[in-house]
């Protein structure tokens, strides 16, 4: 059955959607190609992305032959702002005004019969004046907004397009001063002095992090960070398509809305052709607007299509099934004359997207076992524990944030470590179409913040009007993606008011908060509201739907019995599970570490002192106290004046970060079937924007820290945890299973007790176990004193738990009863490395190099860390091992190395550096 719904009228026919035959697919693709080849039959779009020039205000600096996307920093110096002390030394760039110029030709004779000539700017960063042939077209003030100008009256054969961009630093200051003159202060005015940042980032609708953050540099960007296009059409152009999928007992239904732009202020008529090559035998003609006009004020065509359930393949998050995507294509013909089309009305606008069939619910029901509500996601009617990380912009310069190789590398890395959700954080950008397409194809669900973070914001009429455009344009662009799970209007702004972060106790700030987020952002998101989509979250963290009872500003937005929480505490031992909350959903938490010394060397200037640069780039208000106390609890960190201090600090910081994040994540995963009903853990943060102390798991150059290597195990669909409970001095052993089905035959757990002085376990206890599909089996509570007794003490031994079937290990974890500073009988493991296999294959423009490495040891090696030395191989940008930072408790182990390079690379044992904790201890 096919159902069409247009303007609330439902039309029923006897047609059933069936897949195309191969011949029909080929025929349709041929017709698509023919249509695109024929300019007379489609809207003409000319991209003005080449031959731009740039000059500063007094014309002392000029750059030519610029290709969009572009920014002033990158046009002048590429990515050098990320090197040495250039975040400060290049700040003068942001204090000047800059003008982009483009000269282009137009055949006005050919275009004479085209009614509208439209100039569309997809992304201007940020406060700018746009002029064509010296006529002012308009002013931009929001980098997230698409601006369009009808330019027929200004267009000539030879044209000069100028985009004059004002210094964002001075533009922000000017707006803040204007508000202060009216008696309004909008905090925070300036960041912490440690940020080396700029003030009043909340005055502008631009990437908030570009003025600095606690993990990132200040690079107040300016530029044309997306394409510029000339569009020639007569009536209307398709901008976006929204598709919401849902099902009844017999059919999957697509509710489709096609959003259009029209330059004229006149209602129009249209005919839409819909192609779904894998679902419909023939194209579907939506003809209700052939006679009934479409309003130019809100130009949208709505219809509904249904398909039998057994003809549809579901889309699943990573780890639960495949990611089947269905291509959809739309062609619009539009005209003004109610008598019908003319020859020139054959000009058509086209749009292609892909969708997936899945349902997503956010379940907030009363908790039976205690107080509060659940906060969990159901996908395709199944409760799914959301595990993953937070994503900051791929680059601090927005023109580089759309780089496909970087996006693919980061999202593939998330998939490879079993992540099924990432949170696009609210201080960055709305990501590129490619980003969401990659998330769709990899099964990475997106918690999408709107771009407001850690600040109060002005609620002037002009600011709110700009926000409305921003929200609706971006939501309409991305809402159809199956990866989009939920929208949240801001990051940490409710808790900032509740806890008075910025001195905002006045009632005025609560009123303005509600005006911005409830009356504006949520109101605009209602345009995408659908019965099968979760309602937007007003903030993160928040108490979820419970916050409505508090008029969206709760006294404690971090209540663990509701919604989501953010948790950070650097003053306690992060390896101890007892310090953590027991929330419904942890959407932000983490620990800092340092990137590798090799990574630091790539950004270090010839005259730079590394210790000074690290200190400069440590933006945490407490400086290195954010890292060193936790390190010193567990490791023999040398003194700062010792020659090996920085090497040890980098290495130990990565282990500390990995172990603390592992502990916290495992705790949250283990709580899912308890009264706490924890159903989400998204650690902070996946990626970095430069080389600096930060919470990232992957450094700026794409190399994995130990956290990312470890996450492949602690986020695995089958895992074993042994978490210490200090109150009863016992280990809680739990078996976690995210799979919907699990074979429990032959499952057993082995508890292996090792001595630090000997390879292989000295004592093994094994018992049969079972597992719970899509749940947790709470197996044993083992007193620590029952493990470490007799010849085994807290200082000479450690324990390993292995979940296995038929002697095949499925998961493992370790428990260390004492700090590594105090353990006894440690020896030099005398590790040797052998290259056992080499393989090199050709891919597009690169060679994929693969190595198998065998490590041999004579004694237990603590957290074996292996690095590929890149100094002699500059062609290698990043690499990955199959594991890293691992405990070596047998005489040999094999791991694999992969990297891309222009050629097949020949490595030898001297190209690797190996570190262990052993080498820093008194042997």
Short mmCIF file of N, CA and C in Angstrom, two decimals, residues 389-508:
data_model
loop_
_atom_site.label_atom_id
_atom_site.label_comp_id
_atom_site.label_asym_id
_atom_site.label_seq_id
_atom_site.Cartn_x
_atom_site.Cartn_y
_atom_site.Cartn_z
N UNK A 389 31.95 8.60 22.94
CA UNK A 389 32.78 9.72 23.33
C UNK A 389 32.17 11.03 22.85
N UNK A 390 32.82 12.11 23.19
CA UNK A 390 32.42 13.44 22.75
C UNK A 390 33.36 13.90 21.64
N UNK A 391 32.78 14.56 20.65
CA UNK A 391 33.53 15.00 19.47
C UNK A 391 33.60 16.52 19.46
N UNK A 392 34.82 17.04 19.45
CA UNK A 392 35.02 18.48 19.29
C UNK A 392 35.34 18.73 17.81
N UNK A 393 35.38 19.97 17.36
CA UNK A 393 35.64 20.19 15.93
C UNK A 393 36.92 19.50 15.46
N UNK A 394 36.91 19.02 14.24
CA UNK A 394 38.08 18.34 13.70
C UNK A 394 39.28 19.25 13.55
N UNK A 395 39.04 20.56 13.54
CA UNK A 395 40.13 21.52 13.40
C UNK A 395 39.67 22.83 14.01
N UNK A 396 40.61 23.59 14.57
CA UNK A 396 40.25 24.89 15.15
C UNK A 396 39.96 25.90 14.06
N UNK A 397 40.51 25.71 12.85
CA UNK A 397 40.19 26.55 11.71
C UNK A 397 39.06 25.88 10.96
N UNK A 398 37.88 26.48 10.94
CA UNK A 398 36.69 25.77 10.43
C UNK A 398 36.81 25.34 8.97
N UNK A 399 37.62 26.06 8.17
CA UNK A 399 37.76 25.66 6.77
C UNK A 399 38.43 24.29 6.64
N UNK A 400 39.17 23.87 7.68
CA UNK A 400 39.81 22.55 7.66
C UNK A 400 38.97 21.49 8.37
N UNK A 401 37.94 21.89 9.08
CA UNK A 401 37.15 20.94 9.87
C UNK A 401 36.34 20.01 8.99
N UNK A 402 36.22 20.33 7.71
CA UNK A 402 35.43 19.51 6.79
C UNK A 402 36.29 18.52 6.02
N UNK A 403 37.56 18.41 6.40
CA UNK A 403 38.48 17.51 5.70
C UNK A 403 37.99 16.06 5.80
N UNK A 404 37.76 15.45 4.66
CA UNK A 404 37.14 14.12 4.64
C UNK A 404 38.05 13.04 5.22
N UNK A 405 39.35 13.14 4.95
CA UNK A 405 40.27 12.13 5.47
C UNK A 405 40.30 12.16 6.98
N UNK A 406 40.32 13.36 7.56
CA UNK A 406 40.34 13.47 9.02
C UNK A 406 39.05 12.93 9.63
N UNK A 407 37.92 13.33 9.03
CA UNK A 407 36.62 12.87 9.54
C UNK A 407 36.53 11.35 9.47
N UNK A 408 36.89 10.80 8.33
CA UNK A 408 36.80 9.34 8.17
C UNK A 408 37.70 8.63 9.16
N UNK A 409 38.90 9.15 9.35
CA UNK A 409 39.84 8.52 10.28
C UNK A 409 39.27 8.51 11.69
N UNK A 410 38.71 9.64 12.14
CA UNK A 410 38.21 9.72 13.52
C UNK A 410 36.96 8.88 13.72
N UNK A 411 36.03 8.93 12.78
CA UNK A 411 34.80 8.16 12.95
C UNK A 411 35.06 6.66 12.80
N UNK A 412 35.96 6.29 11.90
CA UNK A 412 36.31 4.87 11.78
C UNK A 412 36.99 4.39 13.05
N UNK A 413 37.83 5.25 13.64
CA UNK A 413 38.47 4.90 14.91
C UNK A 413 37.42 4.68 16.00
N UNK A 414 36.38 5.50 16.01
CA UNK A 414 35.29 5.30 16.98
C UNK A 414 34.59 3.97 16.74
N UNK A 415 34.30 3.67 15.51
CA UNK A 415 33.64 2.40 15.20
C UNK A 415 34.50 1.21 15.61
N UNK A 416 35.81 1.31 15.33
CA UNK A 416 36.71 0.20 15.61
C UNK A 416 36.82 -0.10 17.10
N UNK A 417 36.49 0.85 17.93
CA UNK A 417 36.52 0.63 19.39
C UNK A 417 35.12 0.42 19.95
N UNK A 418 34.19 0.00 19.09
CA UNK A 418 32.84 -0.42 19.49
C UNK A 418 31.96 0.72 19.96
N UNK A 419 32.30 1.95 19.62
CA UNK A 419 31.45 3.07 20.01
C UNK A 419 30.19 3.07 19.14
N UNK A 420 29.05 3.33 19.77
CA UNK A 420 27.80 3.41 19.02
C UNK A 420 27.14 4.78 19.12
N UNK A 421 27.76 5.70 19.86
CA UNK A 421 27.25 7.07 19.94
C UNK A 421 28.40 8.03 20.19
N UNK A 422 28.37 9.17 19.52
CA UNK A 422 29.24 10.28 19.88
C UNK A 422 28.38 11.52 20.03
N UNK A 423 28.85 12.38 20.90
CA UNK A 423 28.14 13.63 21.17
C UNK A 423 28.88 14.76 20.46
N UNK A 424 28.21 15.43 19.53
CA UNK A 424 28.79 16.60 18.86
C UNK A 424 28.56 17.78 19.78
N UNK A 425 29.65 18.21 20.37
CA UNK A 425 29.63 19.17 21.50
C UNK A 425 29.26 20.57 21.04
N UNK A 426 28.58 21.31 21.93
CA UNK A 426 27.96 22.58 21.59
C UNK A 426 28.85 23.79 21.48
N UNK A 427 30.16 23.64 21.64
CA UNK A 427 31.03 24.79 21.47
C UNK A 427 31.77 24.79 20.15
N UNK A 428 31.36 23.89 19.25
CA UNK A 428 32.05 23.76 17.99
C UNK A 428 31.23 24.23 16.81
N UNK A 429 30.97 23.30 15.87
CA UNK A 429 30.22 23.62 14.66
C UNK A 429 29.19 22.53 14.40
N UNK A 430 28.20 22.87 13.60
CA UNK A 430 27.35 21.85 13.00
C UNK A 430 28.20 21.21 11.90
N UNK A 431 28.36 19.91 11.96
CA UNK A 431 29.35 19.26 11.11
C UNK A 431 28.88 19.18 9.65
N UNK A 432 29.81 18.80 8.79
CA UNK A 432 29.55 18.74 7.35
C UNK A 432 28.62 17.60 7.00
N UNK A 433 28.07 17.66 5.79
CA UNK A 433 27.21 16.58 5.33
C UNK A 433 27.98 15.26 5.30
N UNK A 434 29.24 15.33 4.93
CA UNK A 434 30.06 14.12 4.87
C UNK A 434 30.19 13.49 6.26
N UNK A 435 30.30 14.30 7.29
CA UNK A 435 30.40 13.79 8.66
C UNK A 435 29.19 12.92 9.00
N UNK A 436 28.00 13.45 8.73
CA UNK A 436 26.79 12.70 9.08
C UNK A 436 26.60 11.49 8.16
N UNK A 437 27.01 11.61 6.91
CA UNK A 437 26.95 10.45 6.01
C UNK A 437 27.86 9.34 6.50
N UNK A 438 29.07 9.70 6.96
CA UNK A 438 29.97 8.70 7.51
C UNK A 438 29.39 8.07 8.77
N UNK A 439 28.80 8.90 9.64
CA UNK A 439 28.17 8.35 10.84
C UNK A 439 27.05 7.38 10.47
N UNK A 440 26.27 7.72 9.45
CA UNK A 440 25.22 6.82 8.97
C UNK A 440 25.81 5.48 8.56
N UNK A 441 26.86 5.52 7.75
CA UNK A 441 27.41 4.30 7.18
C UNK A 441 28.14 3.45 8.21
N UNK A 442 28.61 4.07 9.30
CA UNK A 442 29.35 3.34 10.33
C UNK A 442 28.49 2.94 11.52
N UNK A 443 27.26 3.42 11.57
CA UNK A 443 26.39 3.08 12.69
C UNK A 443 26.69 3.85 13.96
N UNK A 444 27.26 5.06 13.80
CA UNK A 444 27.56 5.90 14.96
C UNK A 444 26.40 6.86 15.17
N UNK A 445 25.66 6.69 16.24
CA UNK A 445 24.55 7.58 16.52
C UNK A 445 25.07 8.90 17.07
N UNK A 446 24.33 9.98 16.79
CA UNK A 446 24.79 11.33 17.12
C UNK A 446 23.86 11.97 18.14
N UNK A 447 24.45 12.35 19.26
CA UNK A 447 23.81 13.28 20.20
C UNK A 447 24.26 14.65 19.74
N UNK A 448 23.36 15.44 19.19
CA UNK A 448 23.71 16.69 18.53
C UNK A 448 23.36 17.88 19.40
N UNK A 449 24.39 18.51 19.94
CA UNK A 449 24.17 19.78 20.62
C UNK A 449 23.95 20.88 19.58
N UNK A 450 23.12 21.86 19.92
CA UNK A 450 23.14 23.10 19.18
C UNK A 450 24.32 23.92 19.71
N UNK A 451 24.76 24.91 18.94
CA UNK A 451 26.07 25.50 19.22
C UNK A 451 26.03 26.62 20.26
N UNK A 452 25.77 26.21 21.51
CA UNK A 452 25.79 27.11 22.66
C UNK A 452 26.49 26.37 23.79
N UNK A 453 27.51 27.00 24.40
CA UNK A 453 28.27 26.26 25.41
C UNK A 453 28.88 27.20 26.44
N UNK A 454 28.69 26.83 27.71
CA UNK A 454 29.43 27.43 28.82
C UNK A 454 29.38 28.95 28.83
N UNK A 455 28.20 29.51 28.66
CA UNK A 455 28.08 30.97 28.67
C UNK A 455 26.61 31.36 28.74
N UNK A 456 26.37 32.58 29.18
CA UNK A 456 25.09 33.22 28.98
C UNK A 456 25.15 33.90 27.60
N UNK A 457 24.00 34.19 27.05
CA UNK A 457 23.96 34.80 25.72
C UNK A 457 22.98 35.97 25.70
N UNK A 458 23.25 36.96 24.84
CA UNK A 458 22.31 38.09 24.75
C UNK A 458 21.01 37.64 24.11
N UNK A 459 19.93 38.30 24.46
CA UNK A 459 18.62 37.95 23.88
C UNK A 459 18.04 39.18 23.17
N UNK A 460 18.91 39.91 22.50
CA UNK A 460 18.41 41.02 21.69
C UNK A 460 17.61 40.49 20.52
N UNK A 461 16.78 41.32 19.93
CA UNK A 461 15.94 40.89 18.81
C UNK A 461 16.79 40.39 17.65
N UNK A 462 17.88 41.09 17.36
CA UNK A 462 18.71 40.69 16.23
C UNK A 462 19.42 39.37 16.50
N UNK A 463 19.87 39.17 17.74
CA UNK A 463 20.54 37.92 18.09
C UNK A 463 19.57 36.74 17.97
N UNK A 464 18.38 36.89 18.51
CA UNK A 464 17.40 35.81 18.46
C UNK A 464 16.95 35.52 17.03
N UNK A 465 16.83 36.55 16.22
CA UNK A 465 16.45 36.34 14.82
C UNK A 465 17.51 35.53 14.10
N UNK A 466 18.77 35.82 14.38
CA UNK A 466 19.86 35.07 13.77
C UNK A 466 19.86 33.63 14.25
N UNK A 467 19.60 33.41 15.53
CA UNK A 467 19.55 32.06 16.08
C UNK A 467 18.43 31.25 15.43
N UNK A 468 17.29 31.88 15.18
CA UNK A 468 16.19 31.16 14.55
C UNK A 468 16.60 30.60 13.19
N UNK A 469 17.25 31.43 12.39
CA UNK A 469 17.72 30.96 11.08
C UNK A 469 18.73 29.82 11.25
N UNK A 470 19.64 30.00 12.17
CA UNK A 470 20.67 29.00 12.42
C UNK A 470 20.07 27.64 12.77
N UNK A 471 19.12 27.64 13.70
CA UNK A 471 18.55 26.40 14.19
C UNK A 471 17.77 25.70 13.09
N UNK A 472 16.90 26.42 12.42
CA UNK A 472 16.05 25.76 11.44
C UNK A 472 16.85 25.29 10.23
N UNK A 473 17.80 26.09 9.78
CA UNK A 473 18.60 25.67 8.62
C UNK A 473 19.40 24.41 8.92
N UNK A 474 20.05 24.37 10.06
CA UNK A 474 20.90 23.22 10.37
C UNK A 474 20.10 21.99 10.75
N UNK A 475 19.01 22.19 11.46
CA UNK A 475 18.18 21.04 11.81
C UNK A 475 17.54 20.42 10.57
N UNK A 476 17.05 21.25 9.67
CA UNK A 476 16.47 20.72 8.44
C UNK A 476 17.51 20.01 7.59
N UNK A 477 18.73 20.46 7.65
CA UNK A 477 19.79 19.84 6.84
C UNK A 477 20.14 18.45 7.33
N UNK A 478 20.15 18.21 8.63
CA UNK A 478 20.71 16.96 9.13
C UNK A 478 19.69 16.00 9.74
N UNK A 479 18.46 16.42 9.98
CA UNK A 479 17.52 15.62 10.76
C UNK A 479 17.18 14.28 10.10
N UNK A 480 17.30 14.19 8.77
CA UNK A 480 16.92 12.95 8.09
C UNK A 480 17.91 11.82 8.30
N UNK A 481 19.11 12.14 8.78
CA UNK A 481 20.14 11.10 8.90
C UNK A 481 19.74 10.09 9.98
N UNK A 482 19.84 8.80 9.68
CA UNK A 482 19.49 7.80 10.69
C UNK A 482 20.41 7.85 11.90
N UNK A 483 21.58 8.44 11.75
CA UNK A 483 22.51 8.54 12.87
C UNK A 483 22.07 9.57 13.91
N UNK A 484 21.25 10.53 13.53
CA UNK A 484 20.83 11.56 14.48
C UNK A 484 19.87 10.94 15.50
N UNK A 485 20.30 10.91 16.76
CA UNK A 485 19.48 10.32 17.81
C UNK A 485 18.67 11.36 18.56
N UNK A 486 19.30 12.52 18.85
CA UNK A 486 18.60 13.53 19.65
C UNK A 486 19.32 14.86 19.51
N UNK A 487 18.56 15.94 19.66
CA UNK A 487 19.12 17.29 19.74
C UNK A 487 19.12 17.75 21.19
N UNK A 488 20.14 18.53 21.54
CA UNK A 488 20.17 19.21 22.85
C UNK A 488 20.49 20.67 22.58
N UNK A 489 19.84 21.59 23.27
CA UNK A 489 19.96 22.99 22.89
C UNK A 489 21.26 23.63 23.35
N UNK A 490 21.91 23.09 24.40
CA UNK A 490 23.14 23.74 24.86
C UNK A 490 23.97 22.80 25.72
N UNK A 491 25.21 23.19 25.92
CA UNK A 491 26.13 22.47 26.80
C UNK A 491 26.37 23.25 28.07
N UNK A 492 25.90 22.71 29.20
CA UNK A 492 26.25 23.14 30.56
C UNK A 492 25.75 24.53 30.95
N UNK A 493 24.78 25.07 30.23
CA UNK A 493 24.32 26.41 30.59
C UNK A 493 23.26 26.41 31.68
N UNK A 494 22.49 25.34 31.80
CA UNK A 494 21.55 25.25 32.91
C UNK A 494 22.32 25.06 34.22
N UNK A 495 23.29 24.15 34.22
CA UNK A 495 24.05 23.93 35.45
C UNK A 495 24.87 25.15 35.80
N UNK A 496 25.29 25.94 34.81
CA UNK A 496 26.03 27.17 35.09
C UNK A 496 25.18 28.16 35.88
N UNK A 497 23.89 28.25 35.52
CA UNK A 497 22.99 29.13 36.26
C UNK A 497 22.70 28.56 37.65
N UNK A 498 22.40 27.25 37.68
CA UNK A 498 22.04 26.63 38.95
C UNK A 498 23.17 26.72 39.97
N UNK A 499 24.41 26.60 39.51
CA UNK A 499 25.56 26.61 40.41
C UNK A 499 26.29 27.96 40.42
N UNK A 500 25.71 28.95 39.74
CA UNK A 500 26.21 30.32 39.77
C UNK A 500 27.68 30.41 39.33
N UNK A 501 27.98 29.78 38.20
CA UNK A 501 29.36 29.79 37.70
C UNK A 501 29.84 31.21 37.37
N UNK A 502 28.93 32.02 36.86
CA UNK A 502 29.33 33.32 36.32
C UNK A 502 28.69 34.50 37.06
N UNK A 503 28.25 34.26 38.28
CA UNK A 503 27.61 35.34 39.03
C UNK A 503 26.27 35.71 38.45
N UNK A 504 25.43 34.70 38.20
CA UNK A 504 24.16 34.92 37.49
C UNK A 504 22.97 34.62 38.40
N UNK A 505 23.01 35.12 39.61
CA UNK A 505 21.93 34.84 40.55
C UNK A 505 20.68 35.67 40.26
N UNK A 506 20.83 36.75 39.50
CA UNK A 506 19.67 37.58 39.19
C UNK A 506 18.62 36.78 38.41
N UNK A 507 17.36 37.05 38.69
CA UNK A 507 16.27 36.36 37.99
C UNK A 507 16.32 36.64 36.50
N UNK A 508 16.87 37.78 36.14
CA UNK A 508 16.96 38.15 34.72
C UNK A 508 17.62 37.06 33.89
#
